[in-house]
Amino acid sequence: MAVLYVNHTIFACWIVLSLAVRLLCFIVQILIHAMQKIIRGFYNLSPSPSGCVATIGNFDGVHLGHQAVLNQLAMKGDTLGLPAVVITFEPQANEFFSPEKAPARLSRFREKVETLRSYSIQQLCVLRFNKKLAQMTAEEFIQKLIIEGLNIKYLVVGDDFRFGKDRLGDFTMLQKAGAENGFQVVNMHTFSVDNVRVSSTRIRQALNSGDIMQAEKLLGRPYRMSGRVAHGDKRGRTMGFPTANIHLHRRKVPLSGVYAVQLFGVEGEPIRGVANVGVRPTVGADKALLEVHLFDFDREIYGEHVQVHFLHKLRDEQKFDGLDALMVQIKKDCDQAKDYFFNQ
């Protein structure tokens, strides 16, 4: 009887411990999401009496240089006991002033937010870049955002940061305003790889030239695109190569061609495959689309939000004489992608 009683006691303790662990995980998830507050527009700004630490920028791609700034900001926030805030603009300034000349984004807004959630950032402040913001003087920007809007106590920006109407505001102006209003302004630490500063422009150049490994090196992770799997024209299925079609919702894409990829976001992830990014000239399409053929995979995943990691470029996108020639090339692409994975 004593043995039975002990066994029951151990079992009861195990149940209580299991429930406690589940509750703790649930609470942690709530806290994680609670810390990731998104503030949209000046009218929603609500300054903390004690203030915050902040940085301002596009954070396109959230590359290694950005990550260094985020870590710098989080450490300062911990030291001062203040929340860390990232301030960004939507659309980006160059997209507002010259939409046709603006470079392709490395990441859409949703992708940027998802990546920022991985860091110790309590708030993301998104300012709509429109005519009103473009006409705001540098002095107004400082007063309405830094002093009154967020009560920033510690601000990290690049020494080439320009703001306000006609880009008259600069790092020196911010430092002067900080000295007068009780906030500190510091320069972003330059982060270099191979003795060259890491930048979104440098990553775009790597992607455009097909140097996926260099882009990964500068990002600190594989380059990826995300989106929801949508129904297509089923042409790939009829050719024996069914694809997951992902609409990119971008004016421009930073890369094109055929790649060995991994897909995340579905059961069994990562799923290996081969992907085409582009306008599919053989079938006469006009909008860029991401099509992924998954190896040894036959489940329907329509509606799933997935992430596609680009690992190796196989070739440029090209136009074929017909679907038969296209099918032959797709088979070669699949074989090359499988060889790539086999040799990793």
XYZ file of N, CA and C in Angstrom, residues 64-257:
582
model
N 23.391 42.442 -40.344
C 24.304 42.392 -39.202
C 24.576 43.775 -38.609
N 24.645 44.796 -39.461
C 24.836 46.152 -38.958
C 23.655 46.603 -38.119
N 22.441 46.336 -38.607
C 21.231 46.661 -37.847
C 21.200 45.894 -36.530
N 21.571 44.614 -36.599
C 21.526 43.767 -35.408
C 22.467 44.289 -34.332
N 23.624 44.809 -34.755
C 24.565 45.378 -33.795
C 23.950 46.596 -33.102
N 23.221 47.412 -33.864
C 22.555 48.590 -33.298
C 21.463 48.157 -32.316
N 20.683 47.151 -32.707
C 19.600 46.677 -31.840
C 20.153 46.127 -30.527
N 21.252 45.400 -30.613
C 21.873 44.872 -29.394
C 22.438 45.997 -28.533
N 23.043 46.986 -29.182
C 23.564 48.160 -28.474
C 22.428 48.871 -27.747
N 21.307 49.017 -28.436
C 20.145 49.706 -27.859
C 19.569 48.916 -26.687
N 19.431 47.604 -26.863
C 18.861 46.763 -25.807
C 19.731 46.797 -24.553
N 21.038 46.755 -24.733
C 21.950 46.796 -23.583
C 21.826 48.120 -22.835
N 21.717 49.216 -23.578
C 21.563 50.526 -22.934
C 20.222 50.606 -22.219
N 19.185 50.039 -22.843
C 17.874 50.023 -22.205
C 17.900 49.256 -20.896
N 18.591 48.124 -20.883
C 18.714 47.336 -19.656
C 19.472 48.120 -18.580
N 20.529 48.806 -18.999
C 21.336 49.575 -18.048
C 20.522 50.701 -17.409
N 19.732 51.392 -18.233
C 18.945 52.537 -17.747
C 17.573 52.124 -17.207
N 17.197 50.873 -17.453
C 15.869 50.430 -17.034
C 14.766 51.052 -17.863
N 15.048 51.276 -19.163
C 14.083 51.924 -20.054
C 13.755 51.019 -21.235
N 12.534 51.140 -21.777
C 12.159 50.331 -22.945
C 12.921 50.759 -24.193
N 13.199 49.782 -25.076
C 13.893 50.048 -26.334
C 12.867 50.202 -27.455
N 13.026 51.255 -28.253
C 12.069 51.586 -29.305
C 12.792 51.721 -30.642
N 12.253 51.098 -31.681
C 12.739 51.274 -33.045
C 11.750 52.161 -33.791
N 12.256 53.221 -34.412
C 11.419 54.147 -35.181
C 11.741 53.960 -36.662
N 10.723 53.683 -37.453
C 10.932 53.479 -38.877
C 9.827 54.166 -39.660
N 9.949 54.153 -40.978
C 9.014 54.893 -41.829
C 8.371 53.967 -42.857
N 7.121 54.237 -43.166
C 6.375 53.448 -44.144
C 5.481 54.382 -44.959
N 5.727 54.528 -46.277
C 6.827 53.927 -47.033
C 8.162 54.556 -46.648
N 9.248 54.018 -47.187
C 10.546 54.619 -46.943
C 10.631 55.937 -47.704
N 11.472 56.835 -47.240
C 11.544 58.181 -47.814
C 11.809 58.156 -49.315
N 12.742 57.330 -49.760
C 13.051 57.303 -51.201
C 11.891 56.752 -52.018
N 11.048 55.907 -51.413
C 9.868 55.393 -52.108
C 8.802 56.472 -52.239
N 8.782 57.407 -51.290
C 7.823 58.517 -51.354
C 8.246 59.536 -52.403
N 9.511 59.920 -52.397
C 9.981 60.968 -53.305
C 10.206 60.456 -54.729
N 10.733 59.262 -54.900
C 11.033 58.724 -56.233
C 10.664 57.240 -56.300
N 9.377 56.933 -56.326
C 8.951 55.523 -56.279
C 9.514 54.665 -57.405
N 9.678 55.239 -58.590
C 10.183 54.460 -59.716
C 11.688 54.204 -59.616
N 12.401 55.112 -58.958
C 13.853 54.980 -58.844
C 14.280 54.276 -57.563
N 13.363 54.143 -56.621
C 13.709 53.521 -55.337
C 14.144 52.073 -55.545
N 15.181 51.635 -54.858
C 15.647 50.248 -55.024
C 14.659 49.248 -54.443
N 14.797 48.007 -54.860
C 13.950 46.943 -54.326
C 14.227 46.759 -52.837
N 13.180 46.562 -52.095
C 13.353 46.279 -50.665
C 13.883 44.873 -50.466
N 14.708 44.716 -49.434
C 15.133 43.376 -49.050
C 13.997 42.655 -48.328
N 13.217 43.403 -47.571
C 12.130 42.796 -46.810
C 10.897 43.682 -46.845
N 9.735 43.034 -46.953
C 8.473 43.762 -46.841
C 8.283 44.150 -45.376
N 7.303 45.019 -45.132
C 7.078 45.506 -43.772
C 6.810 44.353 -42.807
N 5.948 43.411 -43.207
C 5.637 42.286 -42.323
C 6.878 41.460 -42.018
N 7.718 41.250 -43.019
C 8.946 40.479 -42.810
C 9.887 41.210 -41.852
N 9.943 42.529 -41.980
C 10.774 43.324 -41.078
C 10.297 43.185 -39.633
N 8.983 43.286 -39.448
C 8.417 43.169 -38.104
C 8.714 41.791 -37.514
N 8.532 40.745 -38.322
C 8.788 39.386 -37.845
C 10.239 39.222 -37.402
N 11.171 39.828 -38.142
C 12.582 39.722 -37.782
C 12.885 40.531 -36.524
N 12.314 41.730 -36.407
C 12.558 42.569 -35.238
C 12.044 41.918 -33.963
N 11.036 41.066 -34.077
C 10.510 40.374 -32.896
C 11.558 39.462 -32.254
N 12.609 39.149 -32.983
C 13.646 38.268 -32.447
C 14.592 39.004 -31.504
N 14.454 40.320 -31.408
C 15.370 41.114 -30.603
C 14.627 41.756 -29.433
N 15.412 42.254 -28.473
C 14.821 42.799 -27.241
C 14.320 44.218 -27.474
N 13.327 44.327 -28.347
C 12.724 45.611 -28.675
C 11.285 45.619 -28.127
N 10.988 46.611 -27.297
C 9.662 46.648 -26.677
C 8.607 47.317 -27.560
N 9.045 48.300 -28.373
C 8.079 49.018 -29.202
C 8.656 49.277 -30.592
N 7.778 49.200 -31.578
C 8.116 49.596 -32.944
C 7.215 50.763 -33.303
N 7.815 51.905 -33.572
C 7.062 53.110 -33.925
C 7.143 53.292 -35.441
N 5.998 53.224 -36.107
C 5.931 53.316 -37.567
C 5.304 54.647 -37.951
N 6.088 55.508 -38.556
C 5.603 56.818 -38.992
C 5.308 56.771 -40.486
N 4.110 57.192 -40.863
C 3.759 57.206 -42.280
C 4.478 58.370 -42.956
N 5.308 58.020 -43.948
C 6.033 59.059 -44.670
C 5.122 59.588 -45.773
N 4.561 60.760 -45.541
C 3.652 61.395 -46.495
C 4.062 62.865 -46.664
N 3.233 63.608 -47.353
C 3.554 65.008 -47.628
C 3.703 65.813 -46.345
N 2.851 65.527 -45.367
C 2.902 66.261 -44.098
C 4.227 66.028 -43.383
N 4.672 64.780 -43.346
C 5.953 64.490 -42.698
C 7.115 65.073 -43.494
N 7.005 65.017 -44.831
C 8.069 65.559 -45.674
C 8.231 67.065 -45.490
N 7.132 67.760 -45.128
C 7.167 69.208 -44.943
C 7.513 69.623 -43.518
N 7.619 68.647 -42.613
C 7.922 68.960 -41.217
C 9.372 69.417 -41.086
N 9.581 70.540 -40.414
C 10.945 71.038 -40.240
C 11.713 70.127 -39.286
N 13.018 70.224 -39.342
C 13.852 69.412 -38.461
C 13.571 69.722 -36.999
N 13.350 71.008 -36.692
C 13.043 71.411 -35.309
C 11.725 70.804 -34.843
N 10.718 70.792 -35.739
C 9.422 70.193 -35.390
C 9.562 68.692 -35.170
N 10.378 68.047 -35.994
C 10.593 66.603 -35.872
C 11.174 66.272 -34.498
N 12.153 67.030 -34.092
C 12.776 66.805 -32.783
C 11.763 67.012 -31.662
N 11.022 68.107 -31.740
C 10.072 68.438 -30.680
C 8.927 67.442 -30.598
N 8.314 67.118 -31.745
C 7.114 66.284 -31.750
C 7.401 64.798 -31.542
N 8.550 64.340 -32.025
C 8.849 62.915 -31.907
C 9.757 62.615 -30.718
N 10.908 63.243 -30.682
C 11.926 62.869 -29.694
C 11.592 63.376 -28.298
N 11.138 64.618 -28.215
C 10.890 65.218 -26.897
C 9.476 64.932 -26.404
N 8.466 65.368 -27.147
C 7.083 65.234 -26.689
C 6.489 63.854 -26.980
N 6.812 63.309 -28.137
C 6.153 62.077 -28.555
C 6.589 60.840 -27.803
N 7.921 60.675 -27.636
C 8.429 59.455 -27.016
C 9.281 59.701 -25.774
N 9.627 60.959 -25.517
C 10.467 61.287 -24.356
C 11.752 60.449 -24.380
N 12.441 60.520 -25.519
C 13.655 59.725 -25.713
C 14.782 60.278 -24.843
N 15.474 59.371 -24.142
C 16.596 59.753 -23.291
C 17.943 59.373 -23.910
N 17.913 58.426 -24.829
C 19.151 57.936 -25.457
C 18.800 57.553 -26.884
N 19.440 58.209 -27.862
C 19.100 58.024 -29.271
C 20.322 57.567 -30.054
N 20.157 56.487 -30.815
C 21.228 55.963 -31.657
C 20.866 56.199 -33.122
N 21.708 56.944 -33.851
C 21.492 57.186 -35.284
C 22.843 57.174 -35.983
N 22.811 57.034 -37.308
C 24.032 57.125 -38.088
C 24.508 58.566 -38.165
N 25.820 58.767 -38.290
C 26.325 60.141 -38.355
C 25.958 60.822 -39.666
N 25.426 60.036 -40.636
C 24.960 60.618 -41.896
C 23.440 60.735 -41.931
N 22.783 60.556 -40.800
C 21.324 60.637 -40.726
C 20.859 62.063 -41.004
N 19.926 62.205 -41.953
C 19.352 63.510 -42.281
C 17.845 63.440 -42.124
N 17.242 64.521 -41.688
C 15.803 64.518 -41.425
C 15.255 65.931 -41.558
N 13.929 66.016 -41.597
C 13.269 67.306 -41.688
C 13.171 67.814 -43.117
N 12.388 68.855 -43.307
C 12.186 69.442 -44.627
C 13.525 69.825 -45.255
N 13.686 69.448 -46.511
C 14.913 69.702 -47.270
C 16.145 69.047 -46.640
N 15.916 68.059 -45.772
C 16.994 67.288 -45.131
C 17.980 68.203 -44.385
N 17.431 69.233 -43.728
C 18.288 70.200 -43.045
C 18.754 69.707 -41.679
N 18.044 68.725 -41.114
C 18.453 68.192 -39.818
C 19.561 67.175 -39.972
N 20.524 67.211 -39.041
C 21.633 66.267 -39.116
C 22.067 65.844 -37.715
N 23.148 65.078 -37.654
C 23.636 64.533 -36.390
C 24.033 65.652 -35.423
N 24.670 66.688 -35.948
C 25.107 67.806 -35.108
C 23.912 68.512 -34.485
N 22.849 68.713 -35.260
C 21.645 69.357 -34.735
C 21.023 68.521 -33.615
N 21.006 67.200 -33.813
C 20.452 66.316 -32.782
C 21.270 66.399 -31.497
N 22.583 66.410 -31.618
C 23.433 66.494 -30.428
C 23.209 67.810 -29.681
N 23.055 68.892 -30.423
C 22.811 70.200 -29.804
C 21.469 70.199 -29.089
N 20.440 69.644 -29.755
C 19.115 69.571 -29.139
C 19.139 68.671 -27.906
N 19.923 67.603 -27.969
C 20.028 66.704 -26.832
C 20.657 67.388 -25.624
N 21.709 68.170 -25.881
C 22.371 68.884 -24.799
C 21.424 69.889 -24.145
N 20.528 70.470 -24.941
C 19.598 71.480 -24.433
C 18.368 70.868 -23.767
N 18.027 69.630 -24.149
C 16.764 69.044 -23.667
C 16.940 67.755 -22.859
N 18.168 67.404 -22.554
C 18.382 66.299 -21.644
C 18.313 64.917 -22.245
N 18.677 64.753 -23.522
C 18.789 63.404 -24.076
C 20.141 63.256 -24.771
N 20.642 62.029 -24.755
C 21.966 61.741 -25.320
C 21.818 61.204 -26.741
N 22.692 61.642 -27.637
C 22.685 61.184 -29.024
C 24.046 60.552 -29.318
N 24.025 59.299 -29.771
C 25.276 58.607 -30.078
C 25.232 58.056 -31.496
N 26.403 57.844 -32.044
C 26.551 57.347 -33.403
C 26.449 55.827 -33.432
N 25.824 55.296 -34.469
C 25.783 53.853 -34.662
C 27.196 53.321 -34.858
N 27.500 52.199 -34.222
C 28.794 51.570 -34.442
C 28.842 50.982 -35.851
N 29.878 51.297 -36.600
C 30.031 50.725 -37.937
C 30.325 49.237 -37.822
N 29.583 48.432 -38.564
C 29.804 46.982 -38.554
C 30.303 46.577 -39.933
N 31.490 45.984 -39.962
C 32.114 45.647 -41.245
C 32.313 44.143 -41.395
N 32.233 43.688 -42.618
C 32.568 42.316 -42.991
C 33.568 42.412 -44.132
N 34.694 41.730 -44.002
C 35.782 41.808 -44.991
C 36.247 43.246 -45.174
N 36.276 43.987 -44.060
C 36.756 45.375 -44.022
C 35.898 46.350 -44.824
N 34.659 45.955 -45.116
C 33.720 46.838 -45.817
C 32.438 46.930 -44.998
N 31.913 48.144 -44.870
C 30.721 48.370 -44.062
C 29.528 47.564 -44.591
N 28.821 46.916 -43.683
C 27.620 46.176 -44.049
C 26.481 47.161 -44.288
N 25.777 46.994 -45.406
C 24.665 47.890 -45.730
C 23.636 47.136 -46.556
N 22.424 47.667 -46.582
C 21.361 47.077 -47.405
C 21.738 47.144 -48.878
N 22.402 48.224 -49.279
C 22.839 48.370 -50.676
C 23.808 47.259 -51.055
N 24.738 46.965 -50.179
C 25.720 45.912 -50.452
C 25.044 44.541 -50.578
N 24.021 44.308 -49.776
C 23.297 43.029 -49.849
C 22.507 42.948 -51.153
N 21.886 44.059 -51.554
C 21.163 44.076 -52.834
C 22.103 43.770 -53.986
N 23.297 44.318 -53.934
C 24.280 44.059 -54.986
C 24.654 42.581 -55.024
N 24.813 41.979 -53.858
C 25.150 40.554 -53.793
C 24.023 39.702 -54.370
N 22.790 40.010 -54.023
C 21.642 39.259 -54.539
C 21.513 39.429 -56.047
N 21.705 40.656 -56.515
C 21.559 40.937 -57.943
C 22.609 40.203 -58.775
N 23.779 39.985 -58.182
C 24.849 39.289 -58.901
C 24.799 37.777 -58.693
N 23.832 37.319 -57.889
C 23.685 35.883 -57.659
C 24.573 35.327 -56.563
N 25.226 36.202 -55.806
C 26.119 35.758 -54.739
C 25.312 35.571 -53.450
N 24.601 34.459 -53.383
C 23.715 34.193 -52.257
C 24.499 34.021 -50.962
N 25.669 33.398 -51.050
C 26.480 33.181 -49.852
C 26.954 34.508 -49.258
N 27.294 35.462 -50.116
C 27.725 36.774 -49.621
C 26.562 37.486 -48.937
N 25.368 37.412 -49.534
C 24.194 38.023 -48.916
C 23.929 37.408 -47.547
N 24.036 36.079 -47.471
C 23.830 35.388 -46.193
C 24.873 35.832 -45.163
N 26.078 36.018 -45.606
C 27.164 36.443 -44.718
C 26.877 37.825 -44.130
N 26.321 38.715 -44.936
C 26.043 40.082 -44.491
C 24.775 40.176 -43.653
N 23.828 39.278 -43.923
C 22.570 39.257 -43.169
C 22.712 38.520 -41.839
N 23.647 37.570 -41.804
C 23.766 36.729 -40.627
C 22.788 35.571 -40.635
N 22.144 35.354 -41.761
C 21.168 34.275 -41.940
C 20.883 34.181 -43.435
N 20.281 33.091 -43.899
C 19.926 33.014 -45.320
C 18.932 34.115 -45.705
N 19.073 34.610 -46.938
C 18.073 35.563 -47.420
C 16.748 34.833 -47.587
N 15.650 35.475 -47.205
C 14.355 34.805 -47.258
C 13.253 35.753 -47.698
N 12.215 35.174 -48.273
C 10.985 35.866 -48.602
C 9.834 35.078 -47.994
N 8.779 35.773 -47.624
C 7.644 35.086 -47.025
C 6.353 35.526 -47.697
N 5.330 34.728 -47.520
C 4.025 35.048 -48.083
C 3.079 33.875 -47.919
N 1.859 34.095 -48.360
C 0.838 33.064 -48.243
C 0.735 32.277 -49.545
N 0.645 30.963 -49.423
C 0.545 30.104 -50.600
C -0.821 30.286 -51.245
N -0.833 30.617 -52.538
C -2.073 30.917 -53.255
C -2.271 29.952 -54.417
N -3.494 29.869 -54.876
C -3.790 29.063 -56.063
C -3.178 29.740 -57.289
N -2.646 28.930 -58.180
C -2.097 29.447 -59.428
C -2.849 28.872 -60.606
N -2.195 28.847 -61.783
C -2.858 28.323 -62.977
C -2.693 26.809 -63.109
N -2.031 26.179 -62.129
C -1.844 24.716 -62.075
C -1.008 24.186 -63.255
N -0.295 25.071 -63.946
C 0.491 24.638 -65.098
C 1.620 23.703 -64.669
N 2.249 24.024 -63.519
C 3.328 23.176 -63.036
C 2.864 21.771 -62.715
N 1.661 21.646 -62.177
C 1.123 20.333 -61.840
C 0.939 19.486 -63.087
N 0.455 20.108 -64.171
C 0.230 19.354 -65.408
C 1.551 18.910 -66.037
N 2.655 19.616 -65.704
C 3.962 19.250 -66.241
C 4.704 18.278 -65.330
N 4.085 17.923 -64.207
C 4.728 16.993 -63.282
C 5.576 17.664 -62.221
N 5.496 18.992 -62.139
C 6.261 19.747 -61.145
C 5.341 20.738 -60.428
N 4.467 20.258 -59.541
C 3.554 21.165 -58.833
C 4.335 22.165 -57.996
N 3.821 23.375 -57.902
C 4.525 24.428 -57.170
C 3.620 25.094 -56.144
N 4.245 25.574 -55.080
C 3.581 26.465 -54.129
C 3.807 27.875 -54.649
N 2.715 28.565 -54.981
C 2.796 29.904 -55.571
C 2.628 30.965 -54.485
N 3.568 31.882 -54.423
C 3.554 32.910 -53.389
C 3.629 34.273 -54.060
N 2.555 35.051 -53.917
C 2.541 36.401 -54.479
C 3.424 37.295 -53.617
N 4.295 38.056 -54.253
C 5.320 38.804 -53.527
C 4.849 40.172 -53.042
N 3.835 40.750 -53.685
C 3.304 42.059 -53.276
C 4.430 43.087 -53.142
N 5.253 43.153 -54.154
C 6.375 44.091 -54.191
C 6.395 44.826 -55.522
N 6.809 46.095 -55.496
C 7.015 46.820 -56.745
C 8.183 46.224 -57.512
N 9.234 45.913 -56.777
C 10.446 45.337 -57.364
C 10.932 44.214 -56.460
N 11.635 43.262 -57.052
C 12.226 42.187 -56.260
C 13.753 42.293 -56.346
N 14.457 42.004 -55.248
C 15.910 42.183 -55.243
C 16.686 41.051 -55.904
N 15.999 40.000 -56.300
C 16.684 38.901 -56.972
C 15.733 38.220 -57.932
N 16.289 37.493 -58.900
C 15.476 36.721 -59.837
C 16.297 35.521 -60.287
N 15.601 34.521 -60.808
C 16.284 33.333 -61.268
C 15.777 32.082 -60.583
